[in-house]
Coordinates of C-alpha atoms in Angstrom, one line a residue:
X122 CA 32.6 228.5 50.1
X123 CA 35.4 230.2 52.0
X124 CA 36.2 233.8 51.3
X125 CA 32.9 234.9 49.7
X126 CA 29.5 235.9 51.1
X127 CA 26.3 234.2 50.2
X128 CA 25.2 237.3 48.3
X129 CA 28.4 237.2 46.2
X130 CA 27.7 233.6 45.3
X131 CA 24.1 234.3 44.4
X132 CA 25.2 237.2 42.1
X133 CA 27.6 235.1 40.3
X134 CA 25.1 232.2 39.9
X135 CA 22.7 234.8 38.5
X136 CA 25.4 236.0 36.1
X137 CA 26.2 232.5 34.9
X138 CA 22.5 231.8 34.6
X139 CA 22.1 234.7 32.2
X140 CA 25.1 233.7 30.1
X141 CA 24.1 230.0 29.8
X142 CA 20.5 231.0 29.1
X143 CA 21.7 233.3 26.3
X144 CA 23.6 230.4 24.6
X145 CA 20.5 228.2 24.8
X146 CA 18.1 230.9 23.6
X147 CA 20.2 231.9 20.6
X148 CA 20.7 228.3 19.7
X149 CA 16.9 227.5 19.8
X150 CA 16.0 230.8 18.0
X151 CA 17.9 229.6 14.9
X152 CA 16.1 226.5 13.7
X153 CA 18.8 225.5 11.2
X154 CA 21.5 225.8 13.8
X155 CA 19.5 224.0 16.5
X156 CA 19.2 221.0 14.1
X157 CA 22.8 221.2 13.2
X158 CA 24.0 221.2 16.8
X159 CA 21.6 218.3 17.7
X160 CA 19.4 220.0 20.3
X161 CA 15.7 218.9 20.3
X162 CA 13.9 220.5 23.1
X163 CA 14.5 222.7 26.2
X164 CA 12.4 223.6 29.2
X165 CA 13.1 225.2 32.6
X166 CA 13.6 222.8 35.5
X167 CA 11.7 224.2 38.5
X168 CA 14.5 223.8 41.1
X169 CA 15.4 226.5 43.6
X170 CA 18.7 227.1 41.7
X171 CA 18.8 227.9 37.9
X172 CA 18.4 224.7 35.9
X173 CA 17.2 223.4 32.5
X174 CA 15.9 220.2 31.0
X175 CA 17.3 219.4 27.6
X176 CA 16.8 216.8 25.0
X177 CA 19.3 215.9 22.2
X178 CA 19.0 214.0 19.0
X179 CA 21.1 211.0 19.8
X180 CA 19.7 210.1 23.3
X181 CA 16.2 209.0 24.2
X182 CA 16.4 210.4 27.7
X183 CA 16.5 213.9 29.1
X184 CA 19.4 215.9 30.5
X185 CA 19.3 218.3 33.4
X186 CA 21.9 221.1 33.9
X187 CA 21.8 222.8 37.3
X188 CA 24.0 225.7 38.5
X189 CA 25.0 224.9 42.2
X190 CA 28.0 227.1 43.0
X191 CA 29.7 230.4 42.1
X192 CA 32.6 232.5 43.3
X193 CA 35.0 235.3 42.3
X194 CA 38.7 234.5 41.5
X195 CA 41.3 237.2 41.1
X196 CA 43.6 236.6 38.1
X197 CA 46.6 238.5 36.9
X198 CA 46.6 240.3 33.5
X199 CA 49.1 242.4 31.6
X200 CA 47.4 245.5 33.3
X201 CA 47.2 244.1 36.8
X202 CA 44.5 242.0 38.3
X203 CA 41.1 241.2 36.9
X204 CA 38.1 239.5 38.4
X205 CA 37.4 236.1 36.9
X206 CA 34.2 234.2 37.8
X207 CA 33.8 230.5 38.4
X208 CA 30.5 228.5 38.4
X209 CA 29.9 224.8 38.8
X210 CA 26.9 222.9 37.4
X211 CA 25.8 219.3 37.9
X212 CA 24.7 217.2 34.9
X213 CA 22.0 214.6 35.4
X214 CA 20.5 212.1 32.9
X215 CA 17.0 210.7 33.2
X216 CA 17.1 207.6 31.0
X217 CA 14.2 206.4 28.8
X218 CA 13.2 202.9 30.0
X219 CA 13.8 201.5 26.5
X220 CA 17.5 202.5 26.5
X221 CA 20.1 199.9 27.1
X222 CA 21.8 202.1 29.7
X223 CA 18.6 202.1 31.9
X224 CA 19.6 198.9 33.6
X225 CA 23.0 200.4 34.5
X226 CA 21.4 202.9 36.8
X227 CA 20.9 201.9 40.5
X228 CA 17.8 200.0 41.6
X229 CA 16.5 203.1 43.4
X230 CA 17.0 205.3 40.2
X231 CA 15.2 202.7 38.1
X232 CA 12.2 202.5 40.5
X233 CA 12.0 206.3 40.7
X234 CA 12.2 206.7 36.9
X235 CA 9.3 204.3 36.4
X236 CA 7.2 205.8 39.3
X237 CA 4.8 208.7 39.7
X238 CA 7.6 211.2 40.4
X239 CA 8.1 211.5 36.6
X240 CA 5.8 212.9 34.0
X241 CA 5.1 212.1 30.3
X242 CA 8.3 214.1 29.2
X243 CA 10.5 211.7 31.2
X244 CA 11.5 214.4 33.7
X245 CA 10.6 214.9 37.4
X246 CA 7.4 216.6 38.1
X247 CA 7.4 220.1 39.6
X248 CA 6.4 218.9 43.0
X249 CA 9.0 216.1 43.0
X250 CA 12.1 217.6 41.6
X251 CA 13.5 218.9 44.9
X252 CA 12.7 215.7 46.7
X253 CA 15.2 213.7 44.6
X254 CA 18.5 213.0 46.3
X255 CA 21.3 215.0 44.7
X256 CA 23.2 211.9 43.8
X257 CA 20.3 210.3 41.9
X258 CA 20.8 210.4 38.1
X259 CA 24.1 212.3 38.5
X260 CA 26.5 211.7 35.7
X261 CA 29.1 214.5 35.9
X262 CA 29.7 218.2 36.3
X263 CA 30.5 221.1 34.1
X264 CA 32.5 224.1 35.3
X265 CA 32.6 227.6 33.7
X266 CA 35.4 230.2 34.1
X267 CA 35.0 233.6 32.5
X268 CA 36.8 236.9 32.9
X269 CA 34.9 240.1 33.7
X270 CA 36.2 241.4 30.4
X271 CA 34.9 238.2 28.6
X272 CA 38.3 237.8 27.0
X273 CA 38.8 234.4 28.5
X274 CA 36.3 231.5 28.8
X275 CA 36.9 227.9 30.0
X276 CA 34.3 225.1 29.9
X277 CA 35.3 222.0 31.7
X278 CA 33.6 218.6 31.8
X279 CA 34.5 216.2 34.7
X280 CA 33.1 212.7 34.9
X281 CA 34.3 209.1 35.3
X282 CA 34.5 206.5 32.7
X283 CA 32.2 204.5 34.9
X284 CA 30.3 205.3 38.1
X285 CA 30.3 202.2 40.2
X286 CA 28.5 201.4 43.4
X287 CA 28.1 198.2 45.5
X288 CA 25.5 197.3 48.2
X289 CA 27.5 195.3 50.7
X290 CA 24.4 194.1 52.6
X291 CA 22.4 193.6 49.4
X292 CA 19.0 195.3 48.8
X293 CA 15.4 194.2 49.5
X294 CA 12.3 196.0 48.3
X295 CA 8.7 195.5 49.5
X296 CA 6.0 194.5 47.0
X297 CA 2.5 193.7 48.1
X298 CA 3.8 193.3 51.6
X299 CA 6.5 190.8 50.6
X300 CA 10.2 191.5 50.9
X301 CA 12.0 190.7 47.7
X302 CA 15.8 190.5 47.4
X303 CA 16.7 192.5 44.3
X304 CA 20.5 192.6 45.0
X305 CA 22.5 189.9 46.8
X306 CA 25.1 191.1 49.5
X307 CA 28.1 192.6 47.8
X308 CA 26.4 192.9 44.4
X309 CA 27.0 195.8 42.1
X310 CA 24.1 198.3 42.1
X311 CA 25.3 201.1 39.7
X312 CA 27.5 200.7 36.7
X313 CA 27.0 203.8 34.7
X314 CA 29.1 204.9 31.7
X315 CA 29.7 208.5 32.8
X316 CA 31.7 209.7 29.8
X317 CA 29.5 208.0 27.3
X318 CA 26.4 209.8 28.8
X319 CA 28.0 213.2 29.3
X320 CA 29.7 213.5 25.9
X321 CA 26.5 213.9 23.7
X322 CA 25.4 216.9 25.8
X323 CA 28.9 218.5 26.4
X324 CA 29.9 218.4 22.8
X325 CA 26.7 220.2 21.7
X326 CA 27.0 222.8 24.5
X327 CA 30.6 223.7 23.3
X328 CA 29.4 223.7 19.6
X329 CA 26.6 226.1 20.6
X330 CA 29.0 228.3 22.5
X331 CA 31.3 228.5 19.4
X332 CA 28.3 229.5 17.2
X333 CA 26.9 232.1 19.5
X334 CA 30.3 233.8 20.1
X335 CA 31.7 233.1 16.6
X336 CA 34.9 231.6 18.0
X337 CA 36.8 228.3 17.9
X338 CA 38.6 226.7 20.9
X339 CA 42.1 228.0 21.6
X340 CA 43.2 225.2 23.8
X341 CA 41.9 221.7 24.6
X342 CA 43.4 219.5 27.4
X343 CA 42.4 216.3 29.0
X344 CA 43.4 215.5 32.6
X345 CA 43.2 212.0 34.2
X346 CA 42.8 211.2 37.9
X347 CA 41.9 208.1 39.8
X348 CA 38.2 207.3 39.9
X349 CA 36.2 206.3 42.9
X350 CA 34.1 203.2 43.7
X351 CA 31.5 203.5 46.4
X352 CA 30.6 200.6 48.8
X353 CA 27.4 201.2 50.7
X354 CA 27.4 199.4 54.1
X355 CA 24.1 201.2 55.1
X356 CA 22.0 203.7 53.2
X357 CA 23.9 206.7 54.4
X358 CA 27.2 204.9 55.3
X359 CA 29.7 204.4 52.6
X360 CA 33.4 203.6 52.1
X361 CA 35.4 204.6 49.0
X362 CA 38.1 202.9 47.0
X363 CA 40.2 204.7 44.3
X364 CA 41.3 203.1 41.1
X365 CA 42.8 203.8 37.7
X366 CA 40.5 201.2 36.2
X367 CA 37.7 203.7 36.0
X368 CA 39.5 207.0 35.8
X369 CA 38.1 210.5 36.3
X370 CA 38.4 212.5 33.1
X371 CA 38.6 216.3 33.2
X372 CA 38.3 217.8 29.7
X373 CA 39.0 221.5 29.4
X374 CA 38.1 223.6 26.4
X375 CA 39.4 227.2 26.6
X376 CA 38.7 230.3 24.5
X377 CA 40.7 233.5 24.2
X378 CA 38.9 236.5 22.6
X379 CA 41.7 239.0 22.7
X380 CA 42.5 240.6 19.3
X381 CA 45.9 242.1 20.3
X382 CA 48.6 239.5 19.6
X383 CA 50.6 240.3 22.7
X384 CA 47.6 240.1 25.0
X385 CA 46.4 236.9 23.3
X386 CA 49.8 235.3 23.8
X387 CA 49.9 236.4 27.5
X388 CA 46.4 235.0 28.1
X389 CA 47.2 231.7 26.4
X390 CA 50.3 231.2 28.5
X391 CA 48.4 232.1 31.7
X392 CA 45.8 229.5 30.8
X393 CA 48.4 226.8 30.2
X394 CA 50.1 227.7 33.5
X395 CA 46.8 227.2 35.4
X396 CA 46.1 224.0 33.6
X397 CA 49.5 222.6 34.5
X398 CA 49.1 223.7 38.1
X399 CA 45.8 221.8 38.3
X400 CA 47.5 218.7 36.9
X401 CA 50.4 218.9 39.3
X402 CA 47.9 219.3 42.2
X403 CA 46.3 216.0 41.1
X404 CA 49.7 214.3 41.1
X405 CA 50.5 215.5 44.6
X406 CA 47.1 214.6 46.0
X407 CA 46.7 211.7 48.5
X408 CA 44.2 210.0 46.2
X409 CA 46.8 209.7 43.5
X410 CA 49.2 208.0 45.9
X411 CA 46.7 205.4 47.2
X412 CA 44.8 204.6 44.0
X413 CA 45.0 201.0 42.7
X414 CA 46.2 200.1 39.2
X415 CA 48.6 201.6 36.6
X416 CA 48.5 205.4 36.6
X417 CA 47.5 207.2 33.4
X418 CA 49.2 210.4 32.1
X419 CA 48.0 213.2 34.3
X420 CA 47.8 215.8 31.5
X421 CA 47.5 215.5 27.7
X422 CA 47.3 218.4 25.3
X423 CA 44.9 217.9 22.5
X424 CA 44.7 221.2 20.7
X425 CA 46.8 224.3 20.9
X426 CA 46.3 227.3 18.5
X427 CA 49.8 228.4 19.1
X428 CA 51.2 225.0 17.9
X429 CA 49.2 225.0 14.7
X430 CA 46.1 223.2 16.0
X431 CA 45.6 219.5 16.8
X432 CA 48.5 217.9 18.6
X433 CA 46.8 214.6 19.4
X434 CA 44.5 212.1 17.7
X435 CA 42.4 211.6 20.9
X436 CA 39.2 212.1 19.0
X437 CA 37.1 210.7 21.8
X438 CA 37.7 213.9 23.6
X439 CA 37.1 216.4 20.8
X440 CA 34.4 217.3 18.3
X441 CA 35.8 218.5 15.0
X442 CA 32.5 220.5 14.6
X443 CA 33.8 222.9 17.2
X444 CA 36.1 224.3 14.4
X445 CA 33.4 224.5 11.8
X446 CA 31.1 227.5 11.3

């Protein structure tokens, strides 16, 4: 990460670790609220970086949330500049073999999940978790932005409608000394519904945040960008194709805690400016220009507290429970 030292990154990761841990702890301490949100169980994932395993009431498998990056970003305020912090987490899903989605994971992921690397909880064993390739079981990422004053928070989910991978030379696995063809050349290996898997976790995380901090979202936006399809020529050699058929979705939920009306208005407008800037950057990007298919709207506002609330009926990207205490 350019511009920051390793020590700075570690400090911010530790700070975000504490804040996320606080949300989970307070959610699980309140049994009635835990049930209302839909969390079932939580445990620490024994990775080198802070991470958790979580189970929710509407999926049979287990989620893993791992903090992987952190940095400081200077932001302007009415009183000058203030440090804002950014952290990125990756979200993984370890499917239960009985789930329909199990067969949508890659062959390697299915073999791993059924093998000795996983324990009775359906999560990787302590000695195996760091051996898994970072791409295995990956379904999306969640970013967190928060001000040093804690007056502004942004929680952002990014995933694709579907994560698709092809094996151009096919795939053979050995069983009892015999090579078996499990994928023909050019066959699809991974066809994972990213949004469908991420949403049950993300909606509950935002609901828990709202409960812990006794606040409702101030802004909700959805951004669309071309998605990528991966073609593996060899195990570590790949080519990419970009398409609007399986778009990347970037859902941003923003919170403003300022009580002063003038400061609140300023912070909301600053947030909108940054969101529009991100959407414009997507439009100007090379991927946008080369992607196949009919482009989708780059930016869509779903909720704006300044406009009286909901401004779109895109219910697939919002949970009305975020506004219920």
